[in-house]
């Protein structure tokens, strides 16, 4: 069984070495957030050149937290205000919270954005408490109840991202999506001259789909060249590149029609078919943009209203689920290794204290 309480110094050394060796395999991952008859729902994949793990971590209210941001004047300290569940990746990223949702239906997703890496040198410390990429998804979902609240606090310089500290000492370009149960979406990206740009939209806007590089404005230029209304799809590209996956995602979600009388299970199935047909990445294909191969290893599908959560491990196609509401009585940080438990044949996740894994 893997341990999620590695010695901090050893963890940093191992993480920096492994991340340095996988810089070129990073143009992957997708996120859809759509409105359905059963409420706003999100599906998100993690794609990478190396196989990824996943641990669901429950963070109850009143937890004391701190983020390490040595390059910044102030590092963020916060107390968990909203009960939240984070998806933690330990096998490659050594403790990054990639996605999370809280009791108010606010979720956040961290995806790769290599195009931002070149602008990190120009980003200036704003003086706000800085949050590491390890913790920023947790911080957002444990502190705010709506997308608007999180964005307003960001715009008011109440928090910033610790760009210069990267992940375990290695610089990386990343971007963040924040989405809530009303369908309000914000996309935070680092742009030229070190300027942070916050794109705003909802489930009917193009922010309903999120992939990776290029930056959002360049995605829009690329998508504008194609008629998304043409159901013959003769101009829809087929490669696994981020730009092509974003375009396919927008095409598929523009035409998906959820039935009002369908069950949540049926709705989730249709939701996943729309995602998987265009944004799931098979193993062994090559991205024509960077010449790299990567694949979808893990996927989360969750409902912002009813608390349903489904995890899929695409290495084995094993699945496991749970309901957020079943964790509300937890008073300690609890974890479930969803990859291991799914492979063991469990259909419902079992949470135990995190240090016992």
XYZ file of C-alpha atoms in Angstrom:
357
model
C 0.000 0.000 0.000
C 1.351 3.435 -0.861
C 1.960 5.977 1.881
C 0.558 9.504 1.615
C 2.771 10.784 4.443
C 6.238 10.650 2.864
C 9.069 12.561 4.468
C 8.757 16.103 3.113
C 12.375 16.474 1.973
C 12.391 13.067 0.301
C 9.097 13.866 -1.388
C 10.431 17.110 -2.845
C 13.572 15.431 -4.196
C 11.653 12.560 -5.767
C 8.993 14.848 -7.185
C 11.431 17.297 -8.738
C 13.298 14.450 -10.406
C 10.180 12.769 -11.775
C 8.570 15.996 -12.969
C 11.762 17.105 -14.673
C 11.643 13.912 -16.686
C 8.032 14.353 -17.804
C 7.938 17.993 -18.854
C 7.369 17.115 -22.499
C 4.424 14.791 -21.841
C 2.101 17.409 -20.464
C -0.276 18.555 -23.193
C -3.265 16.620 -21.956
C -6.424 16.539 -19.782
C -9.939 17.781 -20.504
C -12.861 19.118 -18.453
C -16.574 19.477 -19.378
C -19.130 21.277 -17.195
C -22.713 21.114 -18.455
C -26.207 21.838 -17.213
C -28.454 18.766 -17.099
C -32.014 18.040 -15.884
C -30.369 16.686 -12.718
C -28.200 19.747 -12.137
C -24.820 21.023 -13.249
C -22.328 18.193 -13.736
C -18.608 17.958 -14.473
C -16.472 15.281 -16.091
C -12.717 15.603 -16.041
C -9.866 13.377 -17.260
C -6.207 13.229 -16.270
C -3.978 12.337 -19.194
C -0.202 11.952 -19.016
C 2.774 10.117 -20.459
C 3.100 8.022 -17.301
C 0.365 6.136 -15.498
C -1.370 8.217 -12.830
C -2.909 7.307 -9.504
C -5.716 8.950 -7.532
C -6.664 9.314 -3.886
C -9.952 10.919 -2.843
C -9.264 13.026 0.257
C -12.053 14.331 2.470
C -11.210 17.608 4.198
C -13.703 18.468 6.979
C -14.404 21.967 8.271
C -12.089 23.712 10.739
C -8.897 22.117 9.405
C -5.853 24.389 9.725
C -3.858 24.582 6.499
C -0.797 26.355 5.164
C 0.794 26.571 1.744
C 4.531 26.693 1.080
C 5.447 29.647 -1.132
C 9.058 30.558 -0.309
C 9.436 32.944 -3.268
C 6.622 35.198 -2.017
C 6.363 37.706 0.794
C 3.242 36.080 2.210
C 2.246 32.410 2.106
C -1.412 31.461 2.413
C -2.794 30.056 5.641
C -6.435 29.081 5.792
C -8.984 27.221 7.858
C -11.316 24.908 5.962
C -14.689 26.634 5.868
C -16.533 24.237 3.569
C -16.402 20.457 3.748
C -14.661 19.342 0.563
C -13.301 16.294 -1.261
C -10.084 16.674 -3.239
C -8.684 14.306 -5.846
C -5.012 13.894 -4.988
C -2.352 12.577 -7.386
C 0.649 11.019 -5.638
C 2.252 8.639 -8.131
C 3.663 11.314 -10.477
C 2.822 14.715 -8.958
C 3.421 13.776 -5.320
C 0.458 15.385 -3.616
C -1.155 17.737 -6.123
C -4.897 18.341 -5.677
C -6.066 18.148 -9.291
C -9.802 18.593 -8.723
C -12.142 19.196 -5.785
C -15.750 19.967 -4.902
C -17.276 21.288 -1.692
C -20.564 21.062 0.186
C -21.888 24.178 -1.581
C -21.425 22.656 -5.040
C -18.333 24.733 -5.902
C -15.635 22.809 -7.770
C -12.223 23.647 -9.190
C -9.957 21.904 -11.696
C -6.206 22.220 -12.313
C -5.006 21.443 -15.852
C -1.701 21.800 -17.646
C -1.031 24.965 -19.709
C 2.522 24.819 -20.998
C 2.161 28.114 -22.908
C 2.067 29.999 -19.595
C 5.461 28.752 -18.475
C 7.333 31.354 -20.521
C 5.491 34.182 -18.728
C 6.316 33.091 -15.164
C 9.516 35.162 -15.143
C 7.449 38.324 -15.700
C 4.842 37.677 -13.010
C 5.165 40.061 -10.071
C 4.330 39.264 -6.452
C 1.108 41.170 -5.693
C 1.628 40.987 -1.942
C -1.434 38.784 -1.486
C -1.052 35.460 0.339
C 0.380 33.045 -2.241
C -0.972 29.539 -2.762
C 1.135 26.707 -4.165
C -0.106 24.702 -7.133
C -0.122 21.763 -4.744
C -2.835 23.415 -2.667
C -4.645 25.975 -4.803
C -7.570 23.713 -5.755
C -8.058 22.778 -2.120
C -7.794 26.400 -1.014
C -10.467 27.557 -3.472
C -13.000 24.861 -2.665
C -12.436 24.985 1.092
C -12.750 28.774 1.255
C -15.471 29.915 -1.172
C -19.050 28.861 -1.890
C -19.481 30.255 -5.424
C -17.387 31.033 -8.469
C -18.197 34.717 -8.059
C -16.869 34.742 -4.489
C -13.583 33.106 -5.509
C -13.090 35.474 -8.462
C -14.015 38.558 -6.465
C -11.467 37.610 -3.809
C -8.841 37.021 -6.495
C -9.572 40.372 -8.158
C -9.414 42.067 -4.755
C -5.909 40.639 -4.278
C -6.925 38.386 -1.393
C -4.988 35.460 -2.906
C -2.509 34.798 -5.678
C -0.859 31.809 -7.291
C 2.753 31.014 -6.343
C 3.951 30.789 -9.937
C 7.672 31.071 -9.199
C 7.618 28.071 -6.861
C 6.143 25.707 -9.443
C 5.622 22.099 -8.392
C 8.252 20.739 -6.009
C 10.774 23.254 -7.335
C 10.163 22.643 -11.059
C 8.451 25.410 -13.038
C 5.278 24.480 -14.898
C 2.535 26.292 -16.734
C -0.914 25.455 -15.404
C -4.384 26.973 -15.454
C -7.419 26.791 -13.191
C -11.122 26.428 -13.824
C -13.681 27.254 -11.131
C -17.268 26.070 -11.640
C -20.287 26.063 -9.323
C -23.737 24.488 -9.186
C -25.346 27.514 -10.853
C -23.203 26.887 -13.937
C -21.009 29.969 -13.412
C -17.467 29.296 -14.696
C -14.174 31.177 -14.418
C -10.898 30.288 -16.155
C -7.685 31.741 -14.703
C -4.651 31.896 -16.997
C -1.212 33.517 -16.943
C -0.640 35.535 -20.116
C 2.039 37.655 -21.761
C 4.017 40.054 -19.536
C 3.026 38.002 -16.505
C -0.557 39.273 -16.529
C -3.300 37.146 -15.011
C -6.439 36.920 -17.152
C -9.775 35.751 -15.753
C -12.202 34.546 -18.436
C -15.839 34.403 -17.350
C -18.705 32.369 -18.742
C -21.206 29.635 -17.944
C -22.309 26.219 -19.139
C -23.698 27.732 -22.354
C -20.407 29.496 -23.174
C -17.217 28.021 -24.614
C -15.822 27.772 -21.071
C -17.967 24.648 -20.681
C -15.000 22.845 -22.262
C -11.440 23.129 -20.977
C -8.312 21.477 -22.349
C -4.702 22.704 -22.414
C -2.474 24.867 -24.616
C -2.913 27.182 -26.412
C -4.330 30.011 -24.315
C -8.071 30.599 -24.401
C -7.982 33.427 -26.939
C -6.033 31.211 -29.334
C -8.454 28.326 -28.805
C -11.221 30.709 -29.857
C -9.386 31.712 -33.031
C -8.954 28.048 -33.939
C -12.585 27.121 -33.221
C -13.847 30.096 -35.255
C -12.506 28.449 -38.423
C -15.006 25.581 -38.127
C -18.807 25.529 -38.425
C -19.887 23.799 -35.209
C -23.472 23.686 -36.487
C -22.571 21.271 -39.276
C -23.716 17.900 -37.935
C -21.875 16.105 -40.739
C -18.730 17.086 -38.825
C -16.644 17.021 -41.993
C -14.316 19.735 -40.664
C -13.936 18.350 -37.130
C -10.264 17.310 -36.602
C -9.340 13.924 -35.195
C -5.932 14.330 -33.519
C -5.353 14.165 -29.752
C -3.872 17.679 -29.640
C -5.309 20.020 -27.034
C -6.684 22.398 -29.670
C -8.443 19.557 -31.475
C -9.837 18.062 -28.269
C -11.183 21.466 -27.244
C -12.841 21.914 -30.627
C -14.358 18.405 -30.594
C -15.574 18.962 -27.050
C -17.358 22.157 -28.049
C -18.887 20.422 -31.082
C -20.125 17.423 -29.077
C -21.497 19.454 -26.181
C -23.242 21.881 -28.520
C -25.319 19.007 -29.877
C -25.939 16.864 -26.800
C -29.615 16.923 -25.727
C -30.482 15.588 -22.280
C -33.970 14.128 -21.812
C -35.998 15.666 -19.012
C -37.486 12.311 -18.015
C -34.193 10.382 -18.033
C -32.750 9.121 -14.754
C -29.508 10.549 -13.402
C -27.740 7.316 -14.377
C -28.982 7.676 -17.966
C -28.056 11.351 -18.012
C -24.581 10.589 -16.682
C -24.176 7.893 -19.330
C -25.019 10.318 -22.120
C -22.778 12.952 -20.579
C -19.873 10.500 -20.525
C -20.495 9.344 -24.084
C -20.211 12.957 -25.269
C -16.935 13.365 -23.413
C -15.413 10.016 -24.276
C -16.153 10.225 -27.977
C -13.986 13.297 -28.450
C -11.824 13.910 -25.388
C -10.790 10.539 -24.030
C -7.216 9.850 -25.191
C -6.370 6.242 -26.165
C -2.959 4.852 -25.327
C -0.124 4.988 -27.887
C -1.359 7.825 -30.122
C 0.953 10.740 -30.985
C 0.157 14.413 -30.502
C 1.128 16.139 -33.786
C 1.881 19.408 -31.973
C 4.646 18.115 -29.713
C 5.342 14.593 -30.973
C 4.495 13.149 -27.554
C 2.320 10.199 -26.587
C 0.044 10.275 -23.549
C -3.223 8.714 -22.524
C -6.236 9.115 -20.263
C -5.509 7.241 -17.047
C -8.156 8.507 -14.652
C -11.512 10.248 -14.950
C -13.962 11.810 -12.491
C -17.636 12.488 -13.141
C -19.567 14.363 -10.489
C -22.887 16.116 -9.969
C -22.727 19.507 -8.244
C -26.226 19.069 -6.797
C -26.840 15.471 -5.747
C -23.275 14.628 -4.679
C -22.834 11.591 -6.938
C -19.205 10.850 -7.829
C -17.950 8.209 -10.270
C -14.264 7.381 -10.712
C -12.903 5.421 -13.689
C -9.403 3.944 -13.991
C -8.711 3.593 -17.721
C -5.695 1.370 -17.184
C -8.093 -1.419 -16.212
C -11.492 0.186 -16.962
C -12.441 -0.428 -13.333
C -14.935 1.962 -11.744
C -15.832 2.961 -8.202
C -18.251 5.517 -6.791
C -19.446 7.292 -3.685
C -21.766 10.110 -2.731
C -20.358 13.328 -1.300
C -23.164 13.502 1.261
C -22.046 10.214 2.826
C -18.838 11.928 4.009
C -20.429 14.917 5.739
C -20.121 13.356 9.195
C -16.353 12.879 8.875
C -14.488 14.924 11.489
C -10.993 13.868 10.404
C -9.155 13.940 7.089
C -10.070 10.678 5.374
C -8.725 9.058 2.215
C -9.682 6.395 -0.323
C -7.227 5.099 -2.931
C -9.810 4.873 -5.700
C -7.417 3.273 -8.203
C -6.524 0.443 -5.830
C -10.043 -0.049 -4.519
C -11.558 -0.101 -7.997
C -8.982 -2.650 -9.111
C -9.811 -4.705 -6.021
C -13.387 -4.937 -7.247
C -15.069 -2.544 -4.819
C -18.039 -0.635 -6.203
C -18.238 1.870 -3.336
C -15.211 3.734 -1.987
C -14.105 3.012 1.577
C -12.565 5.970 3.431
C -10.085 5.569 6.274
C -7.729 7.980 8.018
C -5.163 9.139 5.456
C -2.058 8.074 7.372
C -3.192 4.420 7.448
C -2.734 3.776 3.698
